[in-house]
Every structure is written in C-alpha cells, then in structure tokens.
XYZ file of C-alpha atoms in Angstrom:
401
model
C 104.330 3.394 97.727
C 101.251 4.018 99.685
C 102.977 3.773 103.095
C 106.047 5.666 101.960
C 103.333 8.508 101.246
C 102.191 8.139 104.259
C 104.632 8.411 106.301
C 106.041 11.276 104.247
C 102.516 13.003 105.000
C 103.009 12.163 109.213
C 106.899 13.641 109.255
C 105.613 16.950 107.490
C 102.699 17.291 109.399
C 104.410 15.906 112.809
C 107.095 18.749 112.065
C 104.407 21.634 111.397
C 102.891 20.515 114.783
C 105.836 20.601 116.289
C 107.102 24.059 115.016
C 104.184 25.604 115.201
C 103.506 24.357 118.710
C 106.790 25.682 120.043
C 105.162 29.525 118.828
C 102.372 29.195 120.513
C 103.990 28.074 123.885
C 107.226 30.289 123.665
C 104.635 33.204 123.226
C 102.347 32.386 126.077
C 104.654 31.584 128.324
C 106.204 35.008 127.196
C 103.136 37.073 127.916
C 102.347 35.101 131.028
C 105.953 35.929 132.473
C 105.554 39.528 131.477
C 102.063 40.063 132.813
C 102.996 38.628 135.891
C 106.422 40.640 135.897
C 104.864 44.464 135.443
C 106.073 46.893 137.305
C 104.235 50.488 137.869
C 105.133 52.765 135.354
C 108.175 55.503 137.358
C 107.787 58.037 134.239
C 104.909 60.781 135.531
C 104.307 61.323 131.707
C 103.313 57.245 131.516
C 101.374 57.362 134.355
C 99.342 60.137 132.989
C 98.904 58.298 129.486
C 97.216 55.405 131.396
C 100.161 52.549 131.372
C 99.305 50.095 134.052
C 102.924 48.308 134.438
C 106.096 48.225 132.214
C 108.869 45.700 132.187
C 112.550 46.113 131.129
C 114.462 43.418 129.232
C 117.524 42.720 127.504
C 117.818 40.126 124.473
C 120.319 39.559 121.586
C 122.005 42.752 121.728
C 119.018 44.955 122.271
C 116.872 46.646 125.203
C 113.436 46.493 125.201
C 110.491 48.269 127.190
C 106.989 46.810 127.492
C 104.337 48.882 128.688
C 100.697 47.658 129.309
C 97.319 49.571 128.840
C 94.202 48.612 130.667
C 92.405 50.850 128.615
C 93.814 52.286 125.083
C 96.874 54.013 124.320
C 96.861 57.561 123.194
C 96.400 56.197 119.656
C 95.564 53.280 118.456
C 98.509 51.585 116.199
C 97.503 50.538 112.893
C 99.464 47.805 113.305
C 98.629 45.973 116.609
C 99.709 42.167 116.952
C 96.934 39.365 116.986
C 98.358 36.022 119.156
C 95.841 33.747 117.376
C 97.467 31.764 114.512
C 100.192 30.218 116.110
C 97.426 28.474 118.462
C 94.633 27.544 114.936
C 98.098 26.164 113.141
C 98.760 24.045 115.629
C 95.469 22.895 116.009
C 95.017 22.693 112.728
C 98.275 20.403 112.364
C 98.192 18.150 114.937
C 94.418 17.170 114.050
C 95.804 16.384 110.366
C 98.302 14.688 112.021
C 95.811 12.528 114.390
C 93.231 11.840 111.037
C 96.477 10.535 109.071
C 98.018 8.296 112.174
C 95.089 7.389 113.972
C 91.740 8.050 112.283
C 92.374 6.175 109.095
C 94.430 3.468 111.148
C 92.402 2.735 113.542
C 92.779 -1.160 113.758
C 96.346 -0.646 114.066
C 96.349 2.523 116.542
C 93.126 2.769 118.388
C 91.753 -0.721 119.135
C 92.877 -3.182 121.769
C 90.282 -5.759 121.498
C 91.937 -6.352 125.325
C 90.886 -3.358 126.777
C 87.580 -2.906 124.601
C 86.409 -4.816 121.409
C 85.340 -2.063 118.962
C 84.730 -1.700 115.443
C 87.058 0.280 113.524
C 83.674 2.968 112.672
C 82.856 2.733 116.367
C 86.621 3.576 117.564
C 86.849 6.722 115.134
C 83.414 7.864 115.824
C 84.186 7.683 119.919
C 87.661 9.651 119.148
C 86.546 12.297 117.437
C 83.073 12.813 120.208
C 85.642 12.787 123.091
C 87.769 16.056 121.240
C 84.474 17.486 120.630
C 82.990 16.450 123.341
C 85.591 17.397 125.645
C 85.106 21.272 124.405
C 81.500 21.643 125.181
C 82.075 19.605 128.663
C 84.574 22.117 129.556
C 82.824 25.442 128.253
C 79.713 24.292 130.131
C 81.836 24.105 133.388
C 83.351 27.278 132.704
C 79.890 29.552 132.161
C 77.869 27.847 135.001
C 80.896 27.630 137.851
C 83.387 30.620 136.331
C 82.267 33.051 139.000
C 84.481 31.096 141.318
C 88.023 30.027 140.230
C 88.711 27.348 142.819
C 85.577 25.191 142.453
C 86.106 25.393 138.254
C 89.544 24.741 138.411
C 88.585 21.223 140.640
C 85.504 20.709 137.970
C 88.239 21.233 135.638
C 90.401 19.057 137.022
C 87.772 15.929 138.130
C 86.491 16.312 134.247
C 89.998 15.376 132.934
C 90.730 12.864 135.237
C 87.248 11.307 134.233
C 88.152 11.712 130.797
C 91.653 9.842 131.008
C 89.910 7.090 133.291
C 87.104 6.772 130.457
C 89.678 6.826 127.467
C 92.045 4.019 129.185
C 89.275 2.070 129.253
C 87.801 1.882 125.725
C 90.621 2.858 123.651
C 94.676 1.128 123.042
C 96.907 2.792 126.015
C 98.838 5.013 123.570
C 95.775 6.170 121.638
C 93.971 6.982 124.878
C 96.815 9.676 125.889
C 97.090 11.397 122.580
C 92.833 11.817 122.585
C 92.785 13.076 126.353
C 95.768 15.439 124.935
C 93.935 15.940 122.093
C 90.884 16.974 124.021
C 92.743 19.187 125.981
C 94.150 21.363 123.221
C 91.241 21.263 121.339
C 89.976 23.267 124.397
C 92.911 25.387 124.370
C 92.725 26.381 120.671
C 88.836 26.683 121.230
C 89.350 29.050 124.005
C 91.469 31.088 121.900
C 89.307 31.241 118.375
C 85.647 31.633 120.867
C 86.568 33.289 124.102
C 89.882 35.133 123.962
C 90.120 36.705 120.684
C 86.791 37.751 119.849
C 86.551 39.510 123.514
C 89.633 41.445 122.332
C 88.239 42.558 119.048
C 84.833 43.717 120.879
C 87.307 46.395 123.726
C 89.544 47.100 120.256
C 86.265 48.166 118.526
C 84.681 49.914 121.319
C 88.342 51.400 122.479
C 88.549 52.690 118.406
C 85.372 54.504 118.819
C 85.930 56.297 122.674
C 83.575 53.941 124.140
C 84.758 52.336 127.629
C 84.890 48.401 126.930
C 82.876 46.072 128.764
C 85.119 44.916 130.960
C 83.396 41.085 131.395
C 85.423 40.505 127.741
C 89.087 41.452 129.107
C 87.993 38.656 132.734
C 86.876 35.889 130.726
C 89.453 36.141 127.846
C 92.250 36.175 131.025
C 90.219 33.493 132.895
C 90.755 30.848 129.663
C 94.392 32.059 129.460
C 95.006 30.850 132.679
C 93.914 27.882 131.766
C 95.963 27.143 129.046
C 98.784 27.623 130.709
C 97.986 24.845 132.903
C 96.804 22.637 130.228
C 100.542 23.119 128.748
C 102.389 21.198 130.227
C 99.909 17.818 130.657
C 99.976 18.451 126.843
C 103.542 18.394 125.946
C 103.905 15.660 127.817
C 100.988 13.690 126.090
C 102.859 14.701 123.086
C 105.717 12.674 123.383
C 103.993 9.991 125.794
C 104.018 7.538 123.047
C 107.783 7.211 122.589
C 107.365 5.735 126.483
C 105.563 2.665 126.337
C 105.914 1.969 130.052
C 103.472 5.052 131.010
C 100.708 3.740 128.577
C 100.909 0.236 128.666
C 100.401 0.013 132.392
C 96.851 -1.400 133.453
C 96.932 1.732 135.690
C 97.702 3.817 133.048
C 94.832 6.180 133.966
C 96.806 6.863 137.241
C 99.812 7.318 135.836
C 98.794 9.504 133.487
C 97.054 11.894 136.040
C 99.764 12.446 138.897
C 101.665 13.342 135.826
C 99.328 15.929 134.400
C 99.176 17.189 137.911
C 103.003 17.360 138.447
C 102.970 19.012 135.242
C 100.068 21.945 136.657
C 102.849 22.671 139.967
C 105.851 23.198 138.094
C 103.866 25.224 135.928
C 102.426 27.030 138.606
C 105.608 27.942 140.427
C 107.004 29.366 137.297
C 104.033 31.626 137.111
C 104.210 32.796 140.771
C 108.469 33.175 139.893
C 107.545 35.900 137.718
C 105.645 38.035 140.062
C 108.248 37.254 143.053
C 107.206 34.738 144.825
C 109.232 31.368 145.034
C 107.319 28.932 146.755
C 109.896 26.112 146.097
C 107.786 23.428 147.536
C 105.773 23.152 144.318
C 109.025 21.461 141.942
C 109.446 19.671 145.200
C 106.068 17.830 145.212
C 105.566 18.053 141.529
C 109.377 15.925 141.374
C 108.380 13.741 144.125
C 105.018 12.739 141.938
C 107.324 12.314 139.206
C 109.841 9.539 141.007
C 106.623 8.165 143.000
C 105.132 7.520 139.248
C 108.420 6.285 138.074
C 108.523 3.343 140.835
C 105.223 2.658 140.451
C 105.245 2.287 136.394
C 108.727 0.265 136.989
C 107.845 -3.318 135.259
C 108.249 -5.889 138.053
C 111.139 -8.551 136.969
C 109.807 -11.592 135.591
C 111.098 -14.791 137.413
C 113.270 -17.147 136.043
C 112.468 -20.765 134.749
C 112.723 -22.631 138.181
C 114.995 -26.042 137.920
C 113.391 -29.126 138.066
C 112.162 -30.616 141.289
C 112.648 -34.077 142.146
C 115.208 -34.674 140.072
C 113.170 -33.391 137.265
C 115.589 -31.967 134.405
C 115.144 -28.849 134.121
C 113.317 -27.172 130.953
C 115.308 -26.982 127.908
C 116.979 -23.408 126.913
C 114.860 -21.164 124.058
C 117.385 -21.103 121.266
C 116.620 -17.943 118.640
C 115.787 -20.509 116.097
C 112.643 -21.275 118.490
C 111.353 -17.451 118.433
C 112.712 -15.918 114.830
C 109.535 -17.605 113.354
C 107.591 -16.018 115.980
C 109.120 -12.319 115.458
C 108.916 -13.248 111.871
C 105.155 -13.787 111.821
C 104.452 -10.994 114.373
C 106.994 -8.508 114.594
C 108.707 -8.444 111.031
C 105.015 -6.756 109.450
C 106.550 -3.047 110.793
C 110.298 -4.287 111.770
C 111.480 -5.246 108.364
C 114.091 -3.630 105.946
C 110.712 -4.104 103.661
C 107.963 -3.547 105.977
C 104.270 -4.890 104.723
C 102.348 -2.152 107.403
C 104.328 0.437 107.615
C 106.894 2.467 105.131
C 109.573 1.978 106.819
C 110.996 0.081 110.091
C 109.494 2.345 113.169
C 112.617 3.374 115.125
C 114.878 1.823 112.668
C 114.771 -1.577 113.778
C 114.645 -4.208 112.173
C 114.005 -8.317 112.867
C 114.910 -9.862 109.737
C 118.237 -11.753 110.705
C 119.476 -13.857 113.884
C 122.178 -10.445 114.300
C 119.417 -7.883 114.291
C 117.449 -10.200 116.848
C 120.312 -10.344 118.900
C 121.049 -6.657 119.303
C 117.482 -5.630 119.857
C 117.451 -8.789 122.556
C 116.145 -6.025 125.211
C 113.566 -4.029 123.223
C 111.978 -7.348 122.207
C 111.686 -8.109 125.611
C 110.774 -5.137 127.213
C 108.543 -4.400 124.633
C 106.759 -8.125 124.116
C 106.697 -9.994 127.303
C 107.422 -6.646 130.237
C 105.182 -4.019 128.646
C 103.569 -6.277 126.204
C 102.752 -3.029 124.088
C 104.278 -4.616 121.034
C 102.689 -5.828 118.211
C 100.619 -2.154 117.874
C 97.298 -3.084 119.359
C 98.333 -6.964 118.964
C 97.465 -6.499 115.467
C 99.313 -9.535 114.267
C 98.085 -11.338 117.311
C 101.084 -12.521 119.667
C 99.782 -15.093 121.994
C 100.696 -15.289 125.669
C 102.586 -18.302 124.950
C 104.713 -16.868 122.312
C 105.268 -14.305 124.947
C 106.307 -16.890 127.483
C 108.696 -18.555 124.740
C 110.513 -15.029 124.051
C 110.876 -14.167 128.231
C 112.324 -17.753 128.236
C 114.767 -17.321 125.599
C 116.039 -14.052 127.401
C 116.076 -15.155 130.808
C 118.434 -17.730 129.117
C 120.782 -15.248 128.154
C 118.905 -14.728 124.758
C 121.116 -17.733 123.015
C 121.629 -17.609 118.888
C-alpha cells in the first residue's frame, strides 16, 4: 500500500509540474516574442502618453492590441498582472516531486556504486548543495561579471558544463541530469522570486508615487529574463531525459548532455531573433546538426556475436530462456512484476513474470541490460556482468523459449 501511495503522490505531483510548467513557458515565451515584436506606436495620441511599441494580434476570434510603457501609463490600473506564480508552482512542484522520487529513494535513484560509492545521507546531502549551490554560483557570476553580457553568458555557460561534468561523475546517469536540470530552474525560479519581481514592485512603487524609477531594477530584472529563456529549453529536455536511457547511460554522458543543452540555447535563440525580424537560419542548422552528431555518437555499438569454435571446437551451446528467467526473476521481476516488491506498479507496464512476457520485451531486456546496461535502477538488485553476458547470448541466438 505504501508504494501504491507513492506512486499516486509522483503522478499528482509529476502532473502539477507538468501543467504548471507549460504556464510558465507559454507565458515567457509569450512576452519574449512580444517584446521582441514591438512596433512604434503610429497613433500621435500614444506617442504623447509615453507607449514605447505596440503589437497587433489575432487569436480565437478576437483582436488584440498590446502597448508597452517604459515609464507608467496615464494611470495606474488597479488591477495590473504579476507573472510570478506560474514560475514558484512549478518550482515548488517539481522539488516535491524530486524529494518523493529521488530524495527519499536514494539507493534506488541516486547511487551507482559504479560511478561513485556513496552513502544514501551523503548522496541526498550532495543533491540538494548542488540546487542550492548552483543558485549562489550563478548569482555570484551574475553581480561581479553582469556589466558585460558576453563574458557572463560564457561564465554561465563553463559553470553548467562544470556542473554536468561534476554531477556525471558522483551521481547515477539519470539522477545526474534531473539535478543539473534541477539546478538550473532552481536558478530560474530564484531569478524570478529575488531579481525580477521585486525590481518591478520597487519602479511600481516609485511610478505610484511620481517618482522616476531607478532604472538599474528594469536592466537587471531583463538581464535574468534573458536568461531563462535560454535555460528553457536545456530544461525541458532534462525533463524528459530519463525516458531515454541511451543519453544518460553513456560513460560520456557529460558530453552528451552539453552539445544538447547547447543545441537547445540556438534554436532558442533564433526564435528570439524571428520575432524582431531577423532569420538567421544557420542557428536550427547547427543546433540540428549537434543533434544528429549526438545521436551517432550516443548510438550503442553492436555487440558481436558468439564466434564458432576454432579447431574443430563445437561451438558454445545456445542460451535457452529457461537459462535467464531465473536471472530476470531475481533481478528484474523486483519493479517488472504484475506484483512488484519496489515499486507500485510495473514501470512502463512491463512485466517479466512469464516465458511470453520475456519474449515480447526480448529487445528492451537487451537494450536495456547488456547495450545500455541502465537496468536494474542503479544495479540495485545487483546484475553481474556475467548475467549480462548470458542475456546478450540468449538474444544474439535469436532469444529462444
């Protein structure tokens, strides 16, 4: 009952995450196409009230005019929007989410006594430093080097990669993406509660009481807003990253990882020069050919097949799935069972307990055990290399019942 809890807890949190994230994306992305897409004001009467650019836009039936004010409107509305709790629910959610998945599982989802042999205390206490870690790393880059965007946004960059090589190295592959993803959205949400909406409330307040606002709030607020739309992408990615055990599992995941985070940064940033006119096409172009580049490089080289005996040697003997049930049974069947003893239910939906299901999941055992060899979680139940060998041998052999 426990695990069926549990999971119950990870599918309504995983979907508030979710939901919640999509708001906070849809709406930057919105404001970052329309700030990028003003056009001077061609009324005399806005010009004179002080509107900066306006935009024109038709959606589900309705037209729409956007006009932005450097300084205030003519009167304040009572009523102004705030974009801040889309970004703290999100937050907010996916941290939940991380405690219930990965912080109070952390034999299961953190350590990989392969990569690094940690304590389950000492994996949760190095998780949670790199998210908050991460933050202060990043806000001290941004006050000392902010003056000039090109050098922070390498800083930027060089801390990340740093991050993902560091992360890859002490933590399970598919734990280290979600904490540098984690890291970087903690960042993003940070920027948000500390930088962004605070520097709006002090112009509001001095706007409200005919005082010109300091205009250091409104460049720093924009500066972090940049930035996470940058960071989007490398997130949403990291996001579903763990449904893809071929990007994590690879002992160069830490390259992998960032040529996609940096694909991720082009495509973003030729949407954002789209807006304002300018298509400089070659930015998809590279950020694609980073993609396919990653995509041969992550490929999982065949394994060869049992070589005939020499000398008149007889050749080994076929597996038979008789040979490797007991095997999947032992380490497989914990999560992949109709009645699962780890988890509350069969992850994915498949399950190991007969000779049938073994024999239509024939490929995801393999891929999964012997090419990626990211299955069992963490090598929880402790697969040996042998057992490994035993299940590429019995599909090499055609995967005989």
């Amino acid at each position: 009952m426990e695990a069926f809890i549990t999971d119950w807890v990870n599918l309504l949190l995983r979907w508030l995450h979710v939901v919640a994230a999509i708001a906070w994306i849809g709406e930057s992305f919105y404001f970052v196409m329309l700030d990028n897409g003003l056009k001077p004001p061609k009324a005399a009467e806005d010009k004179q009230k002080g509107v900066f650019g306006e935009m024109w836009s038709v959606h589900g039936g309705g037209f729409y005019h956007a006009q932005k004010y450097l300084n205030s409107p003519p009167q304040m509305p009572e009523d102004l929007h705030w974009s801040k709790w889309k970004s703290y629910t999100t937050w907010l959610s996916g941290f939940a989410l991380f405690c219930v998945l990965y912080l109070l599982q952390p034999q299961t989802y953190l350590i990989d006594k392969n990569v690094m042999d940690l304590q389950p205390g000492q994996a949760v206490g190095l998780a949670v430093a790199f998210l908050i870690g991460g933050w202060f790393v990043y806000d001290f880059l941004c006050r000392i080097l902010g003056k000039n965007e090109r050098v922070l946004g390498i800083g930027v960059a060089l801390f990340v990669v740093a991050a993902t090589y560091a992360t890859t190295h002490i933590f399970a592959g598919r734990a280290a993406f979600l904490i540098v993803g984690a890291m970087m959205a903690t960042s993003m949400s940070a920027n948000v509660f500390f930088w962004i909406i605070p520097g709006q409330r002090k112009s509001v307040d001095a706007l409200s009481k005919g005082e010109v606002p300091n205009p250091i709030w409104g460049k720093l607020g924009k500066q972090r807003s940049v930035h996470n739309t940058y960071f989007t992408l490398p997130v949403v990615f990291i996001m579903i990253s763990n449904h893809y055990a071929f990007t994590y599992s690879n002992p160069y995941n830490w390259v992998i990882l960032t040529i996609i985070m940096a694909a991720g940064a082009m495509i973003r940033q030729f949407f954002v020069l789209r807006h304002s006119g300018k298509n400089l096409y070659a930015l998809p172009v590279a950020g694609a050919a980073l993609l396919a580049g990653v995509a041969v490089f992550a490929a999982p080289r065949p394994t060869p097949a049992p070589a005939a005996g020499a000398h008149g040697e007889a050749a080994a003997p076929a597996v038979k799935l008789s040979e490797i049930q007991p095997i999947l049974t032992q380490r497989c069947a914990t999560c992949h069972s109709a009645k699962p003893t780890m988890m509350g239910s069969a992850p994915a939906g498949v399950m190991l307990d007969t000779p049938a299901e073994i024999s239509q999941n024939a490929q995801r055992i393999y891929q999964q055990a012997v090419a990626l060899k990211s299955m069992p979680l963490g090598n929880v139940t402790q697969m040996t290399d042998d057992e490994r060998q035993k299940i590429a041998a019995w599909f090499n052999g055609g995967a005989q019942q």
